[in-house]
């Protein structure tokens, strides 16, 4: 029996959020999705199914660019779904890539593949008749979308490090094991999408629980010194500790998360805390019981305060640690030393310790499509036809052509240059800028992000050049709403959409992603943002210390206060 009983207010009848009712009534995530698929009156999903499809890796969306036009014609919005694949560690074979390339071209409204900050790919614009065939097609090539959305553990990220090949392989294998261990046990996905027969069982969810988790849950495996998956954005993080090039265990970090709600000061972005070190053999125990503690202590009344970060701030980190230790029957050991020195992807060629070569391609905003003068999608397909290694999607929306033998390096580079996948004109600023999808497909977007970022970066490049800092960069991120998909709340300069053309500007994150920025300007347009950045970049050029990044400078110069404890500092 736990010495920290569950707060009865979280289970009291009539006080649970409606999502808790929805999950409990869903017949372990089945709902009436199968019936809904046959409904030809609407292109969308009805009632609870609108939310339940998220547990199957999909969000219902519509094309917001034509919503008003369709309404004027007395038509419903052009409903479709976005699917996010489950690919722990982001590794995909060339054969699989060619298959998803064809599906995107033939069966989606937009024809693109979207690389995401969750180190996987998304299809956007899949109409209702193509949804079930999409799942069956993915299954045939060894891919699924189980638990990439909804109140479950989602796609497990892993550092894309192609240099330390043996260590990366070990870490990647643990990312896969953690993903599989924390998956829902329900057979709903197989029954609905793959036409497998329903088996009469006493179906239970021993880890996630029959009502699943209070909110979404995100897990990573990271190999220092690279923080390329932004550990502080995630609920649970395993920091690889190696001895003599071999993985021996993990430092465990919990409680990161970036989403917030405008006007609600009980919500805030938060960096992760350290629990301690755990040897390899206890890794799955730790993963399971961090999840079960969050399952039992997370707020099921107010979904805005249901993430792990709020659970920890409510019950205390020491109590959270003690409860995890009690459940897994193993104490955490003292943390092992580690340090993060960078988090961006190393664009271009690197050679691994195994003698193989790896080419990281910068894909602006992760959008793989044939653009005028830059047929990126065709180019990647041509590379996939000859590539002998694998592709690795990164959490920064880029793609690594990994495992290239020396004799094939010139051929791969020639193809990449031919199709615009290598562009030597890309500045460091452009390579270190990122945005979420936002308009026209995301229903939560308040402002542009992906479509706005390229022109914004060009203007910021101009400001850096004006102040003789053209070779420098600021970690710049733009999101269309405060839900955090573009990780603006770990940027040196983060824009968060408030309304069309209006953003909050946050300043003061750092280069390695260990600090949350603070509000500098509220609900302003581009002119005010660029004026402020112009002045601050000018000061940075003239007043900075040696090798001082922009985020560190604005803290030291008193432009914004440092956020040390989000619960008290972020809104102060």
Coordinates of C-alpha atoms in Angstrom, one line a residue:
X1 CA 0.0 0.0 0.0
X2 CA 1.4 3.4 -1.0
X3 CA 2.1 5.8 1.8
X4 CA 0.9 8.6 -0.5
X5 CA -2.8 7.7 -1.1
X6 CA -4.5 9.0 -4.3
X7 CA -6.3 12.3 -3.7
X8 CA -10.0 11.2 -3.4
X9 CA -11.0 14.4 -5.3
X10 CA -9.4 12.9 -8.4
X11 CA -11.7 9.8 -8.4
X12 CA -14.9 11.3 -6.8
X13 CA -18.0 10.5 -8.8
X14 CA -19.1 13.5 -10.9
X15 CA -15.8 15.4 -10.7
X16 CA -13.8 13.6 -13.3
X17 CA -13.2 15.4 -16.7
X18 CA -15.3 14.1 -19.5
X19 CA -12.3 12.5 -21.1
X20 CA -12.2 10.1 -18.2
X21 CA -15.8 9.2 -18.9
X22 CA -15.0 8.8 -22.6
X23 CA -12.1 6.4 -21.9
X24 CA -14.0 4.3 -19.4
X25 CA -16.9 3.9 -21.9
X26 CA -14.7 3.2 -24.9
X27 CA -14.5 -0.6 -24.6
X28 CA -10.7 -0.3 -24.4
X29 CA -10.5 2.3 -27.2
X30 CA -12.9 0.6 -29.6
X31 CA -15.8 2.9 -29.2
X32 CA -18.0 2.8 -32.4
X33 CA -15.2 3.6 -34.8
X34 CA -16.0 0.7 -37.0
X35 CA -19.6 1.8 -37.4
X36 CA -18.4 5.4 -38.0
X37 CA -16.2 4.4 -40.8
X38 CA -19.3 3.3 -42.7
X39 CA -21.1 6.6 -42.3
X40 CA -21.0 8.4 -45.6
X41 CA -23.0 11.4 -44.5
X42 CA -20.0 13.0 -42.9
X43 CA -16.3 12.9 -43.7
X44 CA -15.6 13.1 -40.0
X45 CA -16.0 11.1 -36.8
X46 CA -19.0 11.4 -34.5
X47 CA -19.2 11.8 -30.7
X48 CA -16.5 10.1 -28.7
X49 CA -14.9 8.7 -31.8
X50 CA -13.5 12.1 -32.6
X51 CA -11.2 11.7 -29.5
X52 CA -10.8 8.0 -29.6
X53 CA -9.1 7.9 -33.0
X54 CA -6.2 9.8 -31.3
X55 CA -5.3 6.6 -29.4
X56 CA -4.9 5.0 -32.8
X57 CA -2.5 7.7 -34.0
X58 CA -4.8 10.1 -35.8
X59 CA -6.3 13.6 -35.3
X60 CA -9.4 14.8 -37.2
X61 CA -8.6 18.0 -39.1
X62 CA -9.9 20.1 -41.9
X63 CA -8.5 22.5 -44.4
X64 CA -8.9 25.8 -42.7
X65 CA -8.0 27.8 -45.8
X66 CA -11.3 26.8 -47.4
X67 CA -13.5 26.4 -44.3
X68 CA -15.3 29.7 -44.9
X69 CA -15.8 29.0 -48.6
X70 CA -17.3 25.6 -47.8
X71 CA -19.6 27.1 -45.1
X72 CA -20.9 29.6 -47.6
X73 CA -21.7 26.7 -49.9
X74 CA -23.5 25.0 -47.0
X75 CA -20.9 22.2 -46.9
X76 CA -19.3 20.8 -43.8
X77 CA -15.6 21.5 -43.4
X78 CA -13.4 19.2 -45.5
X79 CA -12.8 16.7 -42.8
X80 CA -9.7 14.5 -43.0
X81 CA -7.2 13.0 -40.6
X82 CA -3.5 13.5 -39.9
X83 CA -1.7 10.2 -39.0
X84 CA 1.5 10.1 -37.0
X85 CA 3.5 6.9 -37.3
X86 CA 5.1 5.0 -34.4
X87 CA 8.8 4.7 -35.1
X88 CA 10.9 4.6 -31.9
X89 CA 14.2 6.3 -32.6
X90 CA 13.0 7.5 -36.0
X91 CA 14.7 4.8 -38.1
X92 CA 13.1 3.9 -41.4
X93 CA 14.4 1.7 -44.2
X94 CA 14.7 2.9 -47.8
X95 CA 12.1 0.4 -48.8
X96 CA 9.7 1.7 -46.2
X97 CA 10.5 5.3 -47.3
X98 CA 9.6 4.5 -50.9
X99 CA 6.3 3.0 -49.9
X100 CA 5.3 6.0 -47.8
X101 CA 6.4 8.3 -50.6
X102 CA 4.0 6.6 -52.9
X103 CA 1.1 6.7 -50.5
X104 CA 1.6 10.4 -49.8
X105 CA 1.5 11.1 -53.5
X106 CA -1.5 8.9 -54.3
X107 CA -3.7 9.0 -51.2
X108 CA -3.3 12.3 -49.4
X109 CA -4.7 15.7 -50.1
X110 CA -1.3 17.5 -49.9
X111 CA 1.0 14.9 -51.3
X112 CA 3.7 15.5 -48.7
X113 CA 5.5 13.7 -46.0
X114 CA 5.9 15.8 -42.8
X115 CA 8.9 15.0 -40.5
X116 CA 8.0 16.0 -37.0
X117 CA 9.5 17.0 -33.7
X118 CA 8.3 13.6 -32.4
X119 CA 11.0 12.0 -34.6
X120 CA 8.6 10.3 -37.0
X121 CA 6.6 11.2 -40.1
X122 CA 3.0 12.4 -40.5
X123 CA 0.5 12.0 -43.3
X124 CA -1.8 15.1 -43.6
X125 CA -5.0 15.1 -45.5
X126 CA -6.2 11.5 -45.5
X127 CA -9.9 11.4 -46.4
X128 CA -12.2 8.9 -44.7
X129 CA -12.3 6.3 -47.5
X130 CA -8.5 6.0 -47.4
X131 CA -8.1 5.7 -43.6
X132 CA -8.5 2.0 -43.1
X133 CA -6.5 1.2 -46.3
X134 CA -3.7 3.5 -44.9
X135 CA -3.4 1.4 -41.7
X136 CA -3.4 -1.8 -43.6
X137 CA -0.8 -0.5 -46.0
X138 CA 1.4 0.6 -43.1
X139 CA 1.0 -2.8 -41.4
X140 CA 2.2 -4.5 -44.6
X141 CA 5.5 -2.5 -44.5
X142 CA 6.0 -3.0 -40.8
X143 CA 4.8 0.3 -39.5
X144 CA 1.8 1.2 -37.2
X145 CA 0.5 4.3 -35.5
X146 CA -0.5 2.7 -32.2
X147 CA -0.4 5.2 -29.3
X148 CA 1.2 8.1 -31.1
X149 CA -1.5 10.4 -29.7
X150 CA -4.0 10.2 -26.8
X151 CA -3.5 9.7 -23.1
X152 CA -0.7 7.1 -23.4
X153 CA 3.0 6.9 -23.8
X154 CA 3.8 8.2 -27.3
X155 CA 6.6 7.6 -29.8
X156 CA 9.8 7.2 -27.9
X157 CA 12.6 9.5 -29.1
X158 CA 16.3 8.5 -29.3
X159 CA 19.4 10.6 -30.1
X160 CA 20.1 10.2 -33.8
X161 CA 23.9 10.1 -33.1
X162 CA 25.4 8.4 -36.2
X163 CA 29.0 8.7 -35.0
X164 CA 29.0 6.5 -31.9
X165 CA 27.5 3.7 -33.8
X166 CA 27.7 0.9 -31.2
X167 CA 26.5 3.0 -28.4
X168 CA 23.7 4.4 -30.5
X169 CA 22.5 0.9 -31.5
X170 CA 22.4 -0.1 -27.8
X171 CA 20.4 3.1 -26.9
X172 CA 18.1 2.7 -29.9
X173 CA 17.3 -0.9 -28.8
X174 CA 16.2 0.4 -25.4
X175 CA 14.0 3.0 -27.0
X176 CA 12.3 0.2 -28.9
X177 CA 12.0 -1.9 -25.8
X178 CA 10.5 0.9 -23.8
X179 CA 8.0 1.7 -26.5
X180 CA 6.8 -1.9 -26.8
X181 CA 6.6 -2.3 -23.0
X182 CA 4.4 0.8 -22.5
X183 CA 2.1 0.2 -25.4
X184 CA -1.6 -0.3 -24.7
X185 CA -2.5 -4.0 -24.5
X186 CA -6.0 -3.7 -26.0
X187 CA -6.4 -5.4 -29.4
X188 CA -8.7 -2.5 -30.6
X189 CA -6.1 -1.3 -33.2
X190 CA -5.8 -4.8 -34.8
X191 CA -9.5 -5.4 -34.8
X192 CA -10.6 -2.1 -36.2
X193 CA -7.9 -1.5 -38.8
X194 CA -6.4 -4.9 -39.6
X195 CA -9.6 -6.9 -39.5
X196 CA -8.3 -9.3 -36.9
X197 CA -11.0 -11.2 -35.0
X198 CA -12.1 -10.1 -31.6
X199 CA -10.9 -12.6 -29.0
X200 CA -12.9 -13.0 -25.8
X201 CA -10.4 -12.2 -23.1
X202 CA -10.4 -10.5 -19.7
X203 CA -8.7 -7.5 -21.3
X204 CA -6.7 -5.4 -18.9
X205 CA -4.2 -2.6 -19.0
X206 CA -1.8 -3.5 -16.3
X207 CA 0.5 -0.4 -16.8
X208 CA -1.7 2.2 -18.4
X209 CA -4.9 1.3 -16.5
X210 CA -8.4 0.9 -17.8
X211 CA -8.8 4.7 -18.0
X212 CA -5.3 5.0 -19.5
X213 CA -3.2 8.0 -18.4
X214 CA -4.5 11.4 -17.2
X215 CA -2.8 13.1 -20.2
X216 CA -0.3 12.4 -22.9
X217 CA 3.1 11.1 -21.8
X218 CA 6.4 11.5 -23.7
X219 CA 9.6 9.5 -23.3
X220 CA 13.1 9.8 -24.7
X221 CA 16.5 8.1 -24.7
X222 CA 19.4 10.6 -25.1
X223 CA 23.1 10.1 -25.6
X224 CA 25.2 13.0 -24.1
X225 CA 26.7 15.4 -25.2
X226 CA 23.9 15.7 -27.8
X227 CA 20.5 16.9 -26.5
X228 CA 19.0 16.7 -30.0
X229 CA 15.7 15.4 -28.6
X230 CA 15.2 18.2 -26.0
X231 CA 15.0 16.2 -22.9
X232 CA 13.3 19.1 -20.9
X233 CA 10.3 18.9 -23.2
X234 CA 9.4 15.4 -22.0
X235 CA 7.8 13.5 -19.1
X236 CA 10.5 10.8 -18.8
X237 CA 14.0 10.8 -20.1
X238 CA 16.8 8.2 -20.0
X239 CA 20.2 9.8 -20.3
X240 CA 22.7 7.2 -21.5
X241 CA 25.7 6.6 -19.3
X242 CA 28.6 4.7 -21.0
X243 CA 31.8 3.2 -19.8
X244 CA 34.4 2.3 -22.4
X245 CA 31.9 2.8 -25.2
X246 CA 29.4 0.4 -23.7
X247 CA 26.0 1.4 -22.2
X248 CA 25.9 0.7 -18.5
X249 CA 22.7 2.4 -17.4
X250 CA 20.7 5.7 -17.4
X251 CA 20.3 8.8 -15.4
X252 CA 16.5 9.3 -15.2
X253 CA 14.9 12.7 -15.6
X254 CA 11.1 13.4 -15.2
X255 CA 8.6 16.2 -15.4
X256 CA 9.5 18.1 -18.5
X257 CA 6.7 19.7 -20.6
X258 CA 6.2 22.8 -22.6
X259 CA 2.4 23.3 -23.0
X260 CA 0.5 26.0 -21.2
X261 CA -2.8 27.9 -21.5
X262 CA -3.0 31.6 -22.1
X263 CA -4.5 33.4 -19.1
X264 CA -4.2 30.4 -16.8
X265 CA -1.3 30.9 -14.5
X266 CA -1.6 27.4 -13.0
X267 CA -0.2 26.2 -16.3
X268 CA 3.4 26.7 -17.4
X269 CA 6.3 25.1 -19.3
X270 CA 8.7 23.2 -17.1
X271 CA 12.1 21.6 -17.4
X272 CA 12.7 18.0 -16.2
X273 CA 14.1 17.1 -12.8
X274 CA 16.7 14.4 -12.1
X275 CA 15.6 11.3 -10.2
X276 CA 18.9 9.4 -10.1
X277 CA 20.9 6.6 -11.9
X278 CA 19.6 3.2 -12.7
X279 CA 21.5 0.2 -14.1
X280 CA 20.4 -1.2 -17.4
X281 CA 18.6 -4.2 -16.0
X282 CA 16.1 -2.0 -14.2
X283 CA 15.3 0.2 -17.2
X284 CA 11.8 -1.2 -18.0
X285 CA 10.9 -1.2 -14.3
X286 CA 11.7 2.5 -14.1
X287 CA 9.7 3.2 -17.2
X288 CA 6.7 1.2 -16.0
X289 CA 6.6 2.7 -12.5
X290 CA 7.1 6.3 -13.4
X291 CA 4.1 5.8 -15.7
X292 CA 2.0 4.0 -13.0
X293 CA 2.8 6.7 -10.4
X294 CA 1.7 9.4 -12.9
X295 CA -1.3 7.2 -13.8
X296 CA -2.4 7.1 -10.1
X297 CA -1.5 10.6 -9.0
X298 CA -2.2 12.6 -12.1
X299 CA -5.1 15.1 -12.0
X300 CA -8.1 13.5 -13.7
X301 CA -10.4 16.5 -12.9
X302 CA -8.6 19.4 -14.6
X303 CA -6.9 18.2 -17.8
X304 CA -4.9 21.5 -18.0
X305 CA -3.1 20.3 -14.8
X306 CA -2.9 16.6 -15.6
X307 CA 0.6 16.3 -17.0
X308 CA 3.5 14.7 -15.0
X309 CA 5.1 18.1 -14.4
X310 CA 2.1 19.2 -12.4
X311 CA 1.9 15.9 -10.5
X312 CA 5.5 16.4 -9.4
X313 CA 5.0 20.0 -8.4
X314 CA 1.9 19.0 -6.4
X315 CA 3.3 16.0 -4.5
X316 CA 7.0 17.0 -4.5
X317 CA 9.9 15.4 -6.4
X318 CA 11.2 13.5 -3.3
X319 CA 7.8 11.9 -2.8
X320 CA 7.5 11.1 -6.5
X321 CA 10.9 9.4 -6.4
X322 CA 10.1 7.5 -3.2
X323 CA 6.9 6.2 -4.7
X324 CA 8.6 5.0 -7.9
X325 CA 11.3 3.3 -5.8
X326 CA 8.7 1.6 -3.6
X327 CA 6.8 0.2 -6.6
X328 CA 9.8 -1.1 -8.5
X329 CA 11.6 -2.4 -5.4
X330 CA 14.9 -0.8 -6.3
X331 CA 16.4 2.5 -5.1
X332 CA 17.9 5.0 -7.5
X333 CA 21.7 5.4 -7.3
X334 CA 23.4 8.8 -7.3
X335 CA 23.5 10.5 -10.6
X336 CA 26.4 9.8 -12.9
X337 CA 28.2 12.8 -14.4
X338 CA 27.0 13.9 -17.8
X339 CA 26.9 17.2 -19.8
X340 CA 25.0 18.4 -22.8
X341 CA 27.0 20.7 -25.2
X342 CA 24.7 21.0 -28.2
X343 CA 21.2 20.0 -29.4
X344 CA 21.0 20.9 -33.1
X345 CA 21.6 18.4 -35.8
X346 CA 25.0 18.3 -37.4
X347 CA 24.1 19.2 -41.0
X348 CA 26.3 17.6 -43.7
X349 CA 28.6 14.6 -43.6
X350 CA 30.1 13.0 -40.6
X351 CA 32.1 9.7 -40.3
X352 CA 31.2 7.2 -37.7
X353 CA 33.6 5.1 -35.6
X354 CA 32.6 2.2 -37.8
X355 CA 33.9 3.9 -40.9
X356 CA 30.5 4.4 -42.4
X357 CA 29.4 7.9 -43.5
X358 CA 26.3 9.7 -42.6
X359 CA 24.7 12.7 -44.3
X360 CA 22.3 14.9 -42.3
X361 CA 20.0 16.8 -44.7
X362 CA 18.4 20.0 -43.5
X363 CA 14.6 19.8 -44.4
X364 CA 13.1 23.2 -43.6
X365 CA 10.1 22.7 -41.3
X366 CA 10.3 19.0 -42.1
X367 CA 8.1 19.3 -45.1
X368 CA 9.1 16.8 -47.7
X369 CA 7.5 17.9 -51.0
X370 CA 8.6 18.9 -54.5
X371 CA 8.9 22.7 -54.3
X372 CA 9.7 24.9 -57.4
X373 CA 13.4 24.5 -58.1
X374 CA 13.7 22.1 -55.1
X375 CA 12.1 18.7 -55.8
X376 CA 13.0 17.4 -52.3
X377 CA 10.5 14.5 -52.3
X378 CA 11.7 13.2 -55.6
X379 CA 15.3 13.5 -54.5
X380 CA 14.8 11.5 -51.4
X381 CA 13.0 8.8 -53.4
X382 CA 15.9 8.7 -55.8
X383 CA 18.4 8.3 -52.9
X384 CA 16.2 5.6 -51.3
X385 CA 16.4 3.6 -54.5
X386 CA 20.2 3.2 -54.2
X387 CA 20.9 3.7 -50.5
X388 CA 22.2 0.6 -48.7
X389 CA 21.8 1.8 -45.1
X390 CA 18.9 3.4 -43.4
X391 CA 17.2 6.8 -42.9
X392 CA 17.0 8.4 -39.5
X393 CA 14.4 11.1 -38.8
X394 CA 15.5 13.6 -36.2
X395 CA 13.5 15.4 -33.5
X396 CA 14.6 18.6 -35.3
X397 CA 12.6 17.7 -38.4
X398 CA 15.6 16.7 -40.5
X399 CA 16.7 13.5 -42.1
X400 CA 19.9 11.5 -41.9
X401 CA 21.0 9.2 -44.7
X402 CA 22.9 6.8 -42.4
X403 CA 25.4 4.0 -43.0
X404 CA 26.8 5.1 -46.4
X405 CA 29.9 3.1 -47.4
X406 CA 32.8 5.2 -48.7
X407 CA 32.4 4.0 -52.3
X408 CA 28.8 5.3 -52.4
X409 CA 29.4 8.6 -50.7
X410 CA 29.9 10.6 -54.0
X411 CA 26.8 9.1 -55.6
X412 CA 24.6 10.1 -52.6
X413 CA 26.0 13.6 -52.5
X414 CA 25.5 14.1 -56.2
X415 CA 21.8 13.1 -55.9
X416 CA 21.3 15.3 -52.8
X417 CA 22.7 18.3 -54.6
X418 CA 20.8 17.6 -57.8
X419 CA 17.5 17.7 -56.1
X420 CA 18.2 20.6 -53.7
X421 CA 18.6 18.5 -50.6
X422 CA 22.1 20.1 -50.0
X423 CA 22.0 23.9 -50.2
X424 CA 25.3 25.6 -49.2
X425 CA 23.5 28.9 -48.9
X426 CA 21.6 27.9 -45.8
X427 CA 22.7 30.0 -42.9
X428 CA 23.3 28.7 -39.3
X429 CA 20.2 30.8 -38.4
X430 CA 18.0 28.9 -40.8
X431 CA 19.4 25.5 -39.7
X432 CA 18.6 26.4 -36.1
X433 CA 15.0 27.6 -36.6
X434 CA 11.9 25.4 -36.4
X435 CA 8.1 25.7 -36.5
X436 CA 5.1 23.5 -35.9
X437 CA 2.6 22.8 -38.6
X438 CA -0.1 25.3 -37.6
X439 CA -2.3 26.5 -40.5
X440 CA -4.0 25.3 -42.6
X441 CA -4.4 21.8 -41.0
X442 CA -4.0 22.1 -37.3
X443 CA -7.4 22.9 -35.6
X444 CA -5.7 24.5 -32.6
X445 CA -3.5 27.0 -34.5
X446 CA -4.1 30.7 -33.6
X447 CA -1.4 32.0 -35.9
X448 CA 0.8 30.9 -38.8
X449 CA 4.0 29.0 -38.0
X450 CA 5.4 26.6 -40.7
X451 CA 4.3 28.9 -43.6
X452 CA 5.6 32.0 -41.8
X453 CA 9.0 30.7 -40.6
X454 CA 11.0 30.9 -43.8
X455 CA 10.3 34.6 -44.4
X456 CA 10.8 35.4 -40.7
X457 CA 14.2 33.7 -40.7
X458 CA 15.2 35.7 -43.8
X459 CA 14.4 38.9 -41.8
X460 CA 16.3 37.7 -38.8
X461 CA 19.3 36.8 -41.0
X462 CA 19.1 40.4 -42.2
X463 CA 19.3 41.7 -38.6
X464 CA 22.3 39.5 -37.8
X465 CA 24.1 40.7 -40.9
X466 CA 23.3 44.3 -40.1
X467 CA 25.1 43.9 -36.8
X468 CA 28.1 41.9 -38.3
X469 CA 26.8 38.6 -36.8
X470 CA 26.0 36.8 -40.1
X471 CA 27.8 33.7 -39.0
X472 CA 26.0 33.6 -35.6
X473 CA 22.6 32.2 -34.8
X474 CA 19.7 32.4 -32.3
X475 CA 17.8 29.3 -31.5
X476 CA 14.5 30.5 -33.0
X477 CA 11.2 28.6 -32.8
X478 CA 7.6 29.5 -33.8
X479 CA 4.4 27.8 -32.7
X480 CA 0.9 28.6 -33.8
X481 CA -0.5 28.1 -30.3
X482 CA 0.7 27.4 -26.7
X483 CA 0.6 23.6 -26.9
X484 CA 4.3 23.4 -27.5
X485 CA 4.7 21.2 -30.6
X486 CA 7.4 23.4 -32.0
X487 CA 9.2 23.5 -28.7
X488 CA 9.3 27.4 -28.6
X489 CA 9.5 27.2 -24.8
X490 CA 13.0 25.9 -25.0
X491 CA 14.2 28.5 -27.6
X492 CA 16.5 31.5 -27.1
X493 CA 13.7 33.4 -28.9
X494 CA 10.3 31.8 -29.1
X495 CA 7.2 33.1 -30.8
X496 CA 3.9 31.6 -29.7
X497 CA 0.8 32.4 -31.7
X498 CA -2.0 34.5 -30.1
X499 CA -4.1 35.4 -33.2
X500 CA -3.5 35.8 -36.9
X501 CA -0.3 37.8 -37.2
X502 CA 0.1 38.2 -33.5
X503 CA 2.5 36.4 -31.2
X504 CA 4.0 36.4 -27.7
X505 CA 7.8 36.8 -27.8
X506 CA 9.7 34.8 -25.2
X507 CA 13.4 35.3 -24.6
X508 CA 16.1 33.6 -22.5
X509 CA 16.4 29.9 -23.3
X510 CA 19.9 28.6 -23.9
X511 CA 21.8 26.8 -26.6
X512 CA 21.6 23.4 -25.0
X513 CA 17.9 23.4 -24.2
X514 CA 18.2 23.5 -20.4
X515 CA 16.3 26.7 -19.7
X516 CA 12.7 27.9 -20.2
X517 CA 12.5 31.4 -21.7
X518 CA 10.4 34.2 -20.2
X519 CA 7.7 36.6 -21.7
X520 CA 9.2 39.7 -23.2
X521 CA 6.4 41.0 -25.5
X522 CA 2.8 40.1 -25.3
X523 CA 0.4 39.8 -28.3
X524 CA 2.5 41.8 -30.8
X525 CA 2.9 41.7 -34.6
X526 CA 5.9 41.3 -36.8
X527 CA 7.0 44.9 -36.8
X528 CA 7.2 45.1 -33.0
X529 CA 9.0 41.7 -32.8
X530 CA 11.6 42.7 -35.4
X531 CA 12.2 46.1 -33.8
X532 CA 12.8 44.5 -30.5
X533 CA 15.1 41.8 -32.0
X534 CA 17.0 44.5 -33.9
X535 CA 17.7 46.4 -30.7
X536 CA 18.6 43.3 -28.7
X537 CA 20.9 41.8 -31.4
X538 CA 22.7 45.2 -31.6
X539 CA 23.3 45.1 -27.9
X540 CA 24.3 41.4 -28.1
X541 CA 26.9 42.3 -30.8
X542 CA 28.4 45.2 -28.7
X543 CA 28.1 43.9 -25.1
X544 CA 28.4 40.1 -25.2
X545 CA 31.1 38.2 -23.5
X546 CA 33.3 35.8 -25.4
X547 CA 31.2 33.0 -26.9
X548 CA 28.1 34.2 -25.1
X549 CA 24.9 33.0 -26.8
X550 CA 21.9 35.3 -27.3
X551 CA 19.8 33.6 -24.6
X552 CA 22.6 33.9 -22.0
X553 CA 23.2 37.5 -22.9
X554 CA 19.6 38.6 -22.4
X555 CA 19.6 37.0 -19.0
X556 CA 22.9 38.5 -17.9
X557 CA 21.9 41.9 -19.3
X558 CA 18.7 41.9 -17.3
X559 CA 16.5 42.0 -20.4
X560 CA 14.4 39.2 -18.9
X561 CA 14.7 37.4 -15.6
X562 CA 15.9 33.8 -15.6
X563 CA 13.3 31.2 -15.1
X564 CA 14.7 28.9 -12.4
X565 CA 11.5 27.4 -11.0
X566 CA 8.7 27.5 -13.5
X567 CA 5.9 27.3 -11.0
X568 CA 6.9 30.5 -9.3
X569 CA 9.1 32.3 -11.9
X570 CA 7.5 31.8 -15.3
X571 CA 4.5 34.1 -14.7
X572 CA 6.1 36.3 -12.1

